[in-house]
PDB file of C-alpha atoms in Angstrom:
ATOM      1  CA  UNK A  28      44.467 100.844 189.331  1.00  0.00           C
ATOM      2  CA  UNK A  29      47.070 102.333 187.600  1.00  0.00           C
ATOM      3  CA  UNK A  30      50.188 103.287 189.929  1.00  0.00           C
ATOM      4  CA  UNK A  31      53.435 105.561 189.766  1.00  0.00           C
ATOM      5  CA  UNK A  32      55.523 102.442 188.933  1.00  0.00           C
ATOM      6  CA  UNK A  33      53.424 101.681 186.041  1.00  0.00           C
ATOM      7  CA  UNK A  34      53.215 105.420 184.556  1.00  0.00           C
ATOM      8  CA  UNK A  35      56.948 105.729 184.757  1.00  0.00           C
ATOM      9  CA  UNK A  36      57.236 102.377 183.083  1.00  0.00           C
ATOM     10  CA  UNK A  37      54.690 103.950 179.694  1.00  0.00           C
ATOM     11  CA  UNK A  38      56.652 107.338 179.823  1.00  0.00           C
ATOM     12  CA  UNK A  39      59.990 105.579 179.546  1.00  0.00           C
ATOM     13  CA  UNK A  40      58.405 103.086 176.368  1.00  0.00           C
ATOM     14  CA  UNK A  41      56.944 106.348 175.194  1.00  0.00           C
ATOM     15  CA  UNK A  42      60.236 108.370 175.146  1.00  0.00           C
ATOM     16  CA  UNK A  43      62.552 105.338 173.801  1.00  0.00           C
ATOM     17  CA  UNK A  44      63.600 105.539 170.540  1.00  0.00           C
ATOM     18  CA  UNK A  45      62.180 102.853 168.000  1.00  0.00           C
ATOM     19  CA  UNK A  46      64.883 101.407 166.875  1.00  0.00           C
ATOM     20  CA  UNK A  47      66.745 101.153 170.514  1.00  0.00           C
ATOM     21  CA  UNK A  48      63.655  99.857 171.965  1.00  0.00           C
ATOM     22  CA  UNK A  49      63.591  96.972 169.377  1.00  0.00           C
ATOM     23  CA  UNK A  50      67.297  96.202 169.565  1.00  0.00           C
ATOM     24  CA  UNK A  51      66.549  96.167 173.756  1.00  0.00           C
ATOM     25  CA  UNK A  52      63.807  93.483 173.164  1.00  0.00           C
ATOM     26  CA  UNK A  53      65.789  91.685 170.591  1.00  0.00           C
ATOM     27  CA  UNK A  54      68.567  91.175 173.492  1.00  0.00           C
ATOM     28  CA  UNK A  55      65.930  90.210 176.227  1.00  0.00           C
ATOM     29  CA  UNK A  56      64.917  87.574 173.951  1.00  0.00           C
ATOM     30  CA  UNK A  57      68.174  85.788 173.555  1.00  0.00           C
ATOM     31  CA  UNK A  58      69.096  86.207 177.420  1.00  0.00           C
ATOM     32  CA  UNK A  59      65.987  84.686 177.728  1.00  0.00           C
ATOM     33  CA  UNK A  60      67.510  81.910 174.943  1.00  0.00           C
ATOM     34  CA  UNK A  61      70.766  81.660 176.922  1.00  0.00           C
ATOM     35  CA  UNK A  62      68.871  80.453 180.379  1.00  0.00           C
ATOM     36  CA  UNK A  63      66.343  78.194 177.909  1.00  0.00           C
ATOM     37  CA  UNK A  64      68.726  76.756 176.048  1.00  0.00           C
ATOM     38  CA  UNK A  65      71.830  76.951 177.895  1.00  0.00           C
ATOM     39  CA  UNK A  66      73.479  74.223 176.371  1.00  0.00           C
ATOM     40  CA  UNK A  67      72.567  75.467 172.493  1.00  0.00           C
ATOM     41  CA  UNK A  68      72.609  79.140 173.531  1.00  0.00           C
ATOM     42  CA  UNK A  69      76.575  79.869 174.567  1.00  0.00           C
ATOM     43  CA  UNK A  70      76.859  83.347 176.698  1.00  0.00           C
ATOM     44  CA  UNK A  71      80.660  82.763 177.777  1.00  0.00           C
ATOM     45  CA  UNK A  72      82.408  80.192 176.744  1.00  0.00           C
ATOM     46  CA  UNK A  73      83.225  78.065 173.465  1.00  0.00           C
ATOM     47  CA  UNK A  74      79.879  78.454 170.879  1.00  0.00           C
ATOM     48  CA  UNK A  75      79.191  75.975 168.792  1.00  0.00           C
ATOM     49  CA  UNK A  76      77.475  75.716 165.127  1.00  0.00           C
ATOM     50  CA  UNK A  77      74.013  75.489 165.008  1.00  0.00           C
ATOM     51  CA  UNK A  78      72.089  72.183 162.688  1.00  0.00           C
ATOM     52  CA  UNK A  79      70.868  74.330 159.672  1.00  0.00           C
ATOM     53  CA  UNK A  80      66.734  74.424 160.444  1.00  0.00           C
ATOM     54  CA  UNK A  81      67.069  74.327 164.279  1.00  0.00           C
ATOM     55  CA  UNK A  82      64.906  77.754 164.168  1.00  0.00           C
ATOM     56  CA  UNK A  83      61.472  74.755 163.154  1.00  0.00           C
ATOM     57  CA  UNK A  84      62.497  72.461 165.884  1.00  0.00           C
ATOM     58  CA  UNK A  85      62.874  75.716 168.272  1.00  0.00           C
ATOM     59  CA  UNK A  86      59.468  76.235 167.091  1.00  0.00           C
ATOM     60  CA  UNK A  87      57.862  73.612 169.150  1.00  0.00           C
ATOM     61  CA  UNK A  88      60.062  73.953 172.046  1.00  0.00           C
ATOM     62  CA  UNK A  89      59.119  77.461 172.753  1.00  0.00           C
ATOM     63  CA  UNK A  90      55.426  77.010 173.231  1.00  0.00           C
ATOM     64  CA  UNK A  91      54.473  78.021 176.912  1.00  0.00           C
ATOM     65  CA  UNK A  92      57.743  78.955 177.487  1.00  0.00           C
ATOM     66  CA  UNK A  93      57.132  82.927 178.978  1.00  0.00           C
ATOM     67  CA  UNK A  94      58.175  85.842 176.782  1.00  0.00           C
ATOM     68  CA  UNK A  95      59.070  83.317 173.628  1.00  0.00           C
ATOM     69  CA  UNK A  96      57.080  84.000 170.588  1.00  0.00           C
ATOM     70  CA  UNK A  97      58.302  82.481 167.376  1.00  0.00           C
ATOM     71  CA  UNK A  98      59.131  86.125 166.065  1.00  0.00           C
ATOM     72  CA  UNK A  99      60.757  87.060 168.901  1.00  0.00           C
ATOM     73  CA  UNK A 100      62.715  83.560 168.737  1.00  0.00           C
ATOM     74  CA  UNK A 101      63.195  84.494 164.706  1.00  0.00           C
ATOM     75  CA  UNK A 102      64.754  87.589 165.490  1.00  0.00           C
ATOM     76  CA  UNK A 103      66.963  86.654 168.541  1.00  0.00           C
ATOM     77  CA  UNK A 104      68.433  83.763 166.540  1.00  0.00           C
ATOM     78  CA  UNK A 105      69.577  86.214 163.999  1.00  0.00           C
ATOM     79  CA  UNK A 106      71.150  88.524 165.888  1.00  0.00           C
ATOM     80  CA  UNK A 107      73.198  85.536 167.862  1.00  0.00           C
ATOM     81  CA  UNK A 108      74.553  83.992 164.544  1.00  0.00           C
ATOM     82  CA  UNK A 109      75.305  87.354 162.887  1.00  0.00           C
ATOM     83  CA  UNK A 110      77.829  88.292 166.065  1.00  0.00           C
ATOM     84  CA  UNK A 111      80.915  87.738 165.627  1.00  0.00           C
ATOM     85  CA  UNK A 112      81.714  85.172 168.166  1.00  0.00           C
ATOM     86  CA  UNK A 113      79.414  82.720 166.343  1.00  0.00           C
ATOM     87  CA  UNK A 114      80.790  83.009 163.200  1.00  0.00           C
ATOM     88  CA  UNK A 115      84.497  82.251 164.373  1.00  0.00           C
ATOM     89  CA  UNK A 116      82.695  78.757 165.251  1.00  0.00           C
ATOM     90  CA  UNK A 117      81.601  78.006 161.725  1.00  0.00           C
ATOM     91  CA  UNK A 118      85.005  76.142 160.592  1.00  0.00           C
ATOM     92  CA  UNK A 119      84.636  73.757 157.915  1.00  0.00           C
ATOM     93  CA  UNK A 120      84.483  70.237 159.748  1.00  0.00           C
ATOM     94  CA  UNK A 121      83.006  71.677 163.553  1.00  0.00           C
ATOM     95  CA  UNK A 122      79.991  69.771 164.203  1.00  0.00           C
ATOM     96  CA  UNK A 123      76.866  71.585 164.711  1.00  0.00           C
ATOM     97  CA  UNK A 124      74.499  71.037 167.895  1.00  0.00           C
ATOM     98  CA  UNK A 125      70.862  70.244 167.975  1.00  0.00           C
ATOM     99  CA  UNK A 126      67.724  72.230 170.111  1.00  0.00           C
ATOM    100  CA  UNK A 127      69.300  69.707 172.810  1.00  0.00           C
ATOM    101  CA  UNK A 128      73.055  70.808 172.293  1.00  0.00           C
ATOM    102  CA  UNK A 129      73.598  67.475 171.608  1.00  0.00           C
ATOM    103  CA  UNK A 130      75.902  66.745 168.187  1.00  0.00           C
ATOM    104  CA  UNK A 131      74.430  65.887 164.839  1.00  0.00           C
ATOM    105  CA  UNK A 132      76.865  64.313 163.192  1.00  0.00           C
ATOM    106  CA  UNK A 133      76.815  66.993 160.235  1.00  0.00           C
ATOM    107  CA  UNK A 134      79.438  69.296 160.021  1.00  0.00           C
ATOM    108  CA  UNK A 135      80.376  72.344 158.833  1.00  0.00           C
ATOM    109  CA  UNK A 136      81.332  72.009 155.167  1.00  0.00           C
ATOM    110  CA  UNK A 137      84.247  74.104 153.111  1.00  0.00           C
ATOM    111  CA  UNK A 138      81.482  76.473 151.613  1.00  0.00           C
ATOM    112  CA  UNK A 139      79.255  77.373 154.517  1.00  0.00           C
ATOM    113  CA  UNK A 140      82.968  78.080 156.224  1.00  0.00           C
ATOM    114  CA  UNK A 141      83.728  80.552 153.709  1.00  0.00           C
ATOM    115  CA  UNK A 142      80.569  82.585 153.797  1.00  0.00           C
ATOM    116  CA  UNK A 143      81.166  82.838 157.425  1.00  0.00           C
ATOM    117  CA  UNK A 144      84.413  83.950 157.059  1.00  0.00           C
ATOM    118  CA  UNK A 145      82.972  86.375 154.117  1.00  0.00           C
ATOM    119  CA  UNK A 146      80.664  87.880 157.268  1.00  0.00           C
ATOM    120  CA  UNK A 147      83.812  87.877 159.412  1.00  0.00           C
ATOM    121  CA  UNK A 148      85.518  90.350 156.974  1.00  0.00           C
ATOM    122  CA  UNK A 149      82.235  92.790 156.221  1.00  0.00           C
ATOM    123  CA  UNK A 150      81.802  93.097 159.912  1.00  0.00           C
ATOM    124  CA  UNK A 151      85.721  93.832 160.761  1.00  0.00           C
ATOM    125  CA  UNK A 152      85.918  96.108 157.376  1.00  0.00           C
ATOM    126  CA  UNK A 153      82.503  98.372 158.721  1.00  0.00           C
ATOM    127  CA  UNK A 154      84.178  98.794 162.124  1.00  0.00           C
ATOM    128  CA  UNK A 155      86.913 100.012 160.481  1.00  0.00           C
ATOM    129  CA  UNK A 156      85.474 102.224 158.336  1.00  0.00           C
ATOM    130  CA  UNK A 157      83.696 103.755 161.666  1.00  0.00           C
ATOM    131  CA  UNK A 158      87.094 104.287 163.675  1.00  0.00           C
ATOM    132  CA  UNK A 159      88.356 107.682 164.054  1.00  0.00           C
ATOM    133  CA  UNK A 160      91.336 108.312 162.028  1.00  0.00           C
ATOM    134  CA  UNK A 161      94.334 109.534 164.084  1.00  0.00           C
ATOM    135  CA  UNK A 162      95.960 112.706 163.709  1.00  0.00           C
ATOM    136  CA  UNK A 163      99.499 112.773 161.801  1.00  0.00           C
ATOM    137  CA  UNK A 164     102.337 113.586 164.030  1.00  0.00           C
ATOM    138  CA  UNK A 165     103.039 117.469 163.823  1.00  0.00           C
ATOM    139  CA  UNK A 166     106.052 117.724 161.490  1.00  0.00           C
ATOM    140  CA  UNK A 167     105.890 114.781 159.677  1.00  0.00           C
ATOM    141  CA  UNK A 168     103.812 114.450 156.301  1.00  0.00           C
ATOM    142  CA  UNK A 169     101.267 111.519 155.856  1.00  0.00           C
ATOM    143  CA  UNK A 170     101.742 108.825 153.863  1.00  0.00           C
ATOM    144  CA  UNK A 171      99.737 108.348 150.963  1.00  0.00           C
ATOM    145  CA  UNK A 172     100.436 105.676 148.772  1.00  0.00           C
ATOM    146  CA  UNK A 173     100.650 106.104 144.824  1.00  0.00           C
ATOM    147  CA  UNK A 174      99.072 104.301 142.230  1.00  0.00           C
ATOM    148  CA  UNK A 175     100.666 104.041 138.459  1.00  0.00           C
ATOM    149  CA  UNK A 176      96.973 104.050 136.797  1.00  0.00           C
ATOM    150  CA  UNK A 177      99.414 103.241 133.739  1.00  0.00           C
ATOM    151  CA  UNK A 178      99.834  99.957 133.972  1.00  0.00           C
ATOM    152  CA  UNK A 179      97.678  97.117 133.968  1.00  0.00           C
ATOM    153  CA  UNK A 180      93.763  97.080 133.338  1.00  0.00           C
ATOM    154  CA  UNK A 181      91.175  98.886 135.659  1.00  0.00           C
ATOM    155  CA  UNK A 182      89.385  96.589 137.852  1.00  0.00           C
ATOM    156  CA  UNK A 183      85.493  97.116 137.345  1.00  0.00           C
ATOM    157  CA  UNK A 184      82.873  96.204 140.162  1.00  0.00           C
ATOM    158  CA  UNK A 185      80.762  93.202 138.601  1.00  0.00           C
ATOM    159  CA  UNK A 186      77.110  94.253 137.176  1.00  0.00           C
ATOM    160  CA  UNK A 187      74.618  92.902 139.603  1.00  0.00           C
ATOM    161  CA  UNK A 188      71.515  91.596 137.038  1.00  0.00           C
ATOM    162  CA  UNK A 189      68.807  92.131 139.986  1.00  0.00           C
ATOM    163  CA  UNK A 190      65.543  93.890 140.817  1.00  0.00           C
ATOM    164  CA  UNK A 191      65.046  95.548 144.465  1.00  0.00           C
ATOM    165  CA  UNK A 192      62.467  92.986 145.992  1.00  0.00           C
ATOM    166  CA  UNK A 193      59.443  93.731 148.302  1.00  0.00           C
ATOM    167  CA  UNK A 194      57.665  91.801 151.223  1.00  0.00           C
ATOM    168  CA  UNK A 195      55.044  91.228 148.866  1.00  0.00           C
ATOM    169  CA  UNK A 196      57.769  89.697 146.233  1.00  0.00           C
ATOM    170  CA  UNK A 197      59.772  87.227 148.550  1.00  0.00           C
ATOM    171  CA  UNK A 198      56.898  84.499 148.981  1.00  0.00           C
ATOM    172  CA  UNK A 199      58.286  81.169 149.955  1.00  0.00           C
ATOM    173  CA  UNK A 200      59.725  79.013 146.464  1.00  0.00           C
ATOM    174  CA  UNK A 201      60.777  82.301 144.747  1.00  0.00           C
ATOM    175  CA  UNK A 202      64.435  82.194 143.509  1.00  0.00           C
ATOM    176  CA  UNK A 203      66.488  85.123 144.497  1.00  0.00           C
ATOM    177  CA  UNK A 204      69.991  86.748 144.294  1.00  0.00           C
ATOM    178  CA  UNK A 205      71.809  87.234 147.674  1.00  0.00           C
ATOM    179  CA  UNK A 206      74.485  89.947 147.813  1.00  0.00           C
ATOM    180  CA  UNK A 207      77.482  89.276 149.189  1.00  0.00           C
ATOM    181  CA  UNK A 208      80.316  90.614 150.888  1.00  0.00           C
ATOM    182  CA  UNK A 209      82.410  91.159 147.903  1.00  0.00           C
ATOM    183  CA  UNK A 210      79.611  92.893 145.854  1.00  0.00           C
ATOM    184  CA  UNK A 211      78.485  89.712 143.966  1.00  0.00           C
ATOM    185  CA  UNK A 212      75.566  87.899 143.898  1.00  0.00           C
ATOM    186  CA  UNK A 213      74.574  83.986 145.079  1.00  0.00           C
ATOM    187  CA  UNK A 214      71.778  82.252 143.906  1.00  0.00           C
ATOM    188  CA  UNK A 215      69.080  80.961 146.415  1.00  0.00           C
ATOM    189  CA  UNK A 216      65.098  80.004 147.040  1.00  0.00           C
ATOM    190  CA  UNK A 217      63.520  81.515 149.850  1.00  0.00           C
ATOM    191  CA  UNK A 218      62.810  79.142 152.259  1.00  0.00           C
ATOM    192  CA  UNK A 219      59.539  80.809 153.315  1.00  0.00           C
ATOM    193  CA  UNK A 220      56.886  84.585 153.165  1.00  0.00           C
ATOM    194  CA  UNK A 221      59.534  87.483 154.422  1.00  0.00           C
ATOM    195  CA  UNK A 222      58.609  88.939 157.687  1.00  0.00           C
ATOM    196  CA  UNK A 223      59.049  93.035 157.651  1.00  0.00           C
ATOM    197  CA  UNK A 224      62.443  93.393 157.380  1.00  0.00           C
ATOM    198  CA  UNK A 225      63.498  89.818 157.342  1.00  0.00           C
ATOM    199  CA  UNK A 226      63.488  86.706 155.032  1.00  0.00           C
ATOM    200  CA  UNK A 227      64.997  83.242 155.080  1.00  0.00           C
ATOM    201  CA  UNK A 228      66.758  81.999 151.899  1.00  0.00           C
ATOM    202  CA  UNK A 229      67.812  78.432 151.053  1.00  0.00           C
ATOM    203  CA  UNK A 230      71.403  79.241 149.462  1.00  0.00           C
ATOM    204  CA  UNK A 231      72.596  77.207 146.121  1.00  0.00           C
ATOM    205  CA  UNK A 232      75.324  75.453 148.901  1.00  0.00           C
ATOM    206  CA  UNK A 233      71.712  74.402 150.640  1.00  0.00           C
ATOM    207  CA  UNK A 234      72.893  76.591 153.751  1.00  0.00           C
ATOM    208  CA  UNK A 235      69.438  78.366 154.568  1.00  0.00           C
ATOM    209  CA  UNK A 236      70.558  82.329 156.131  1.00  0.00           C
ATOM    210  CA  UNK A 237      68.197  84.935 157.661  1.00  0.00           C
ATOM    211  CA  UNK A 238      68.731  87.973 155.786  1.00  0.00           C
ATOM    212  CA  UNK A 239      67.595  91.766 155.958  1.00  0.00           C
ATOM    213  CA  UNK A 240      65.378  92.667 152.604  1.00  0.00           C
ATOM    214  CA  UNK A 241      67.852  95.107 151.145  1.00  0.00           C
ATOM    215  CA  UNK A 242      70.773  91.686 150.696  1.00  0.00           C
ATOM    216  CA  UNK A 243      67.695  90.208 148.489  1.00  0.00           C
ATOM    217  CA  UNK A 244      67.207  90.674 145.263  1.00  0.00           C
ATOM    218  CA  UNK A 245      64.984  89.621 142.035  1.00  0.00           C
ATOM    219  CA  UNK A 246      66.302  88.221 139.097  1.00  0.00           C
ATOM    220  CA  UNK A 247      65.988  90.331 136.105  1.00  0.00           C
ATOM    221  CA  UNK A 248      63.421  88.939 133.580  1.00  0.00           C
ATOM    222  CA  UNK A 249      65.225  88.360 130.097  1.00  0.00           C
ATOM    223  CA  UNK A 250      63.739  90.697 127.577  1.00  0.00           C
TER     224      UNK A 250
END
């Protein structure tokens, strides 16, 4: 029997917006990580580096655990080592934590510390970019800075050499291109089939990210 609880629960899912609605469950999922995992999982207090392919020993761990999937799991993990309080743990020589929170031994080398701190920047530059700009103080002009275009050559943004790739593309073994922060490309495999919006990639450095589709791209076939 359906009762007023459980209609008012439908009309709010119904009335949600999509993309809130995921982000909501996305969040739920990794509270549910910080009371599963509390010692790999850091809420408040110091975070530490994760081993690179904890997400397959995760796997295993999660199974009867109550409102864990592996998708779910996929997509919480993501969001908690894109935030910026995970990143400022990935210093080259940190050690990284197992599913246990125990230490590897393996630590965070010089290259996987400066794509973190690539991340760092993109994330600080887009907030930014979203502040509102204050007001100039009434009788006093605003500075803007000149530029001599007459000396020295024009920088030009590098060519990216690289097809927009498709779910149906990014099947694990394929080698891919992986935009970076500074408009350049890395080389990588994917590590395995993209989900939706999502795929892993095994970077050159053998660091293996989770990346949205549109940081992915194909290789251009030579002609």
């Amino acid at each position: 029997m359906e009762t007023q609880d459980n209609k008012e629960q439908v009309v709010a899912k119904e009335a949600a917006p999509a993309e809130g609605t995921h982000f909501d469950h996305v969040k739920e999922t990794l509270e549910l990580l910080y009371k599963t995992f509390p010692k790999v999982f850091i809420k408040d207090g110091d975070v530490k580096p994760l081993k690179i392919g904890i997400f397959e020993d995760l796997k295993t761990r999660i199974e009867g655990v109550e409102g864990l999937s592996i998708s779910k799991v996929r997509a919480a993990l993501r969001l908690y080592t894109s935030r910026l309080k995970y990143l400022y743990s990935v210093k080259e020589g940190a050690v990284r934590i197992d599913a246990d929170g125990n230490e590897t031994g393996d630590t965070v080398n010089a290259e996987h510390a400066t794509y973190a701190q690539d991340k760092i920047k993109e994330i600080n530059q887009k907030r930014n970019l979203n502040k509102p700009k204050r007001p100039a103080p009434k009788g006093k002009k605003p500075f803007v800075k000149k530029f001599n275009n007459t000396k020295g050559p024009k920088k030009v943004a590098p060519k990216i050499e690289g097809d927009k790739a498709s779910v149906e593309d990014l099947k694990n073994g394929t080698e891919v291109l992986v935009l970076s922060a500074q408009n350049s490309c890395v080389r990588g495999v994917v590590a395995q089939d993209a989900q939706k919006d999502s795929v892993f990639v095994t970077l050159k450095s053998g660091l293996t990210v989770n990346l949205p589709l549109d940081r992915v791209l194909l290789p251009k076939k030579a002609k």
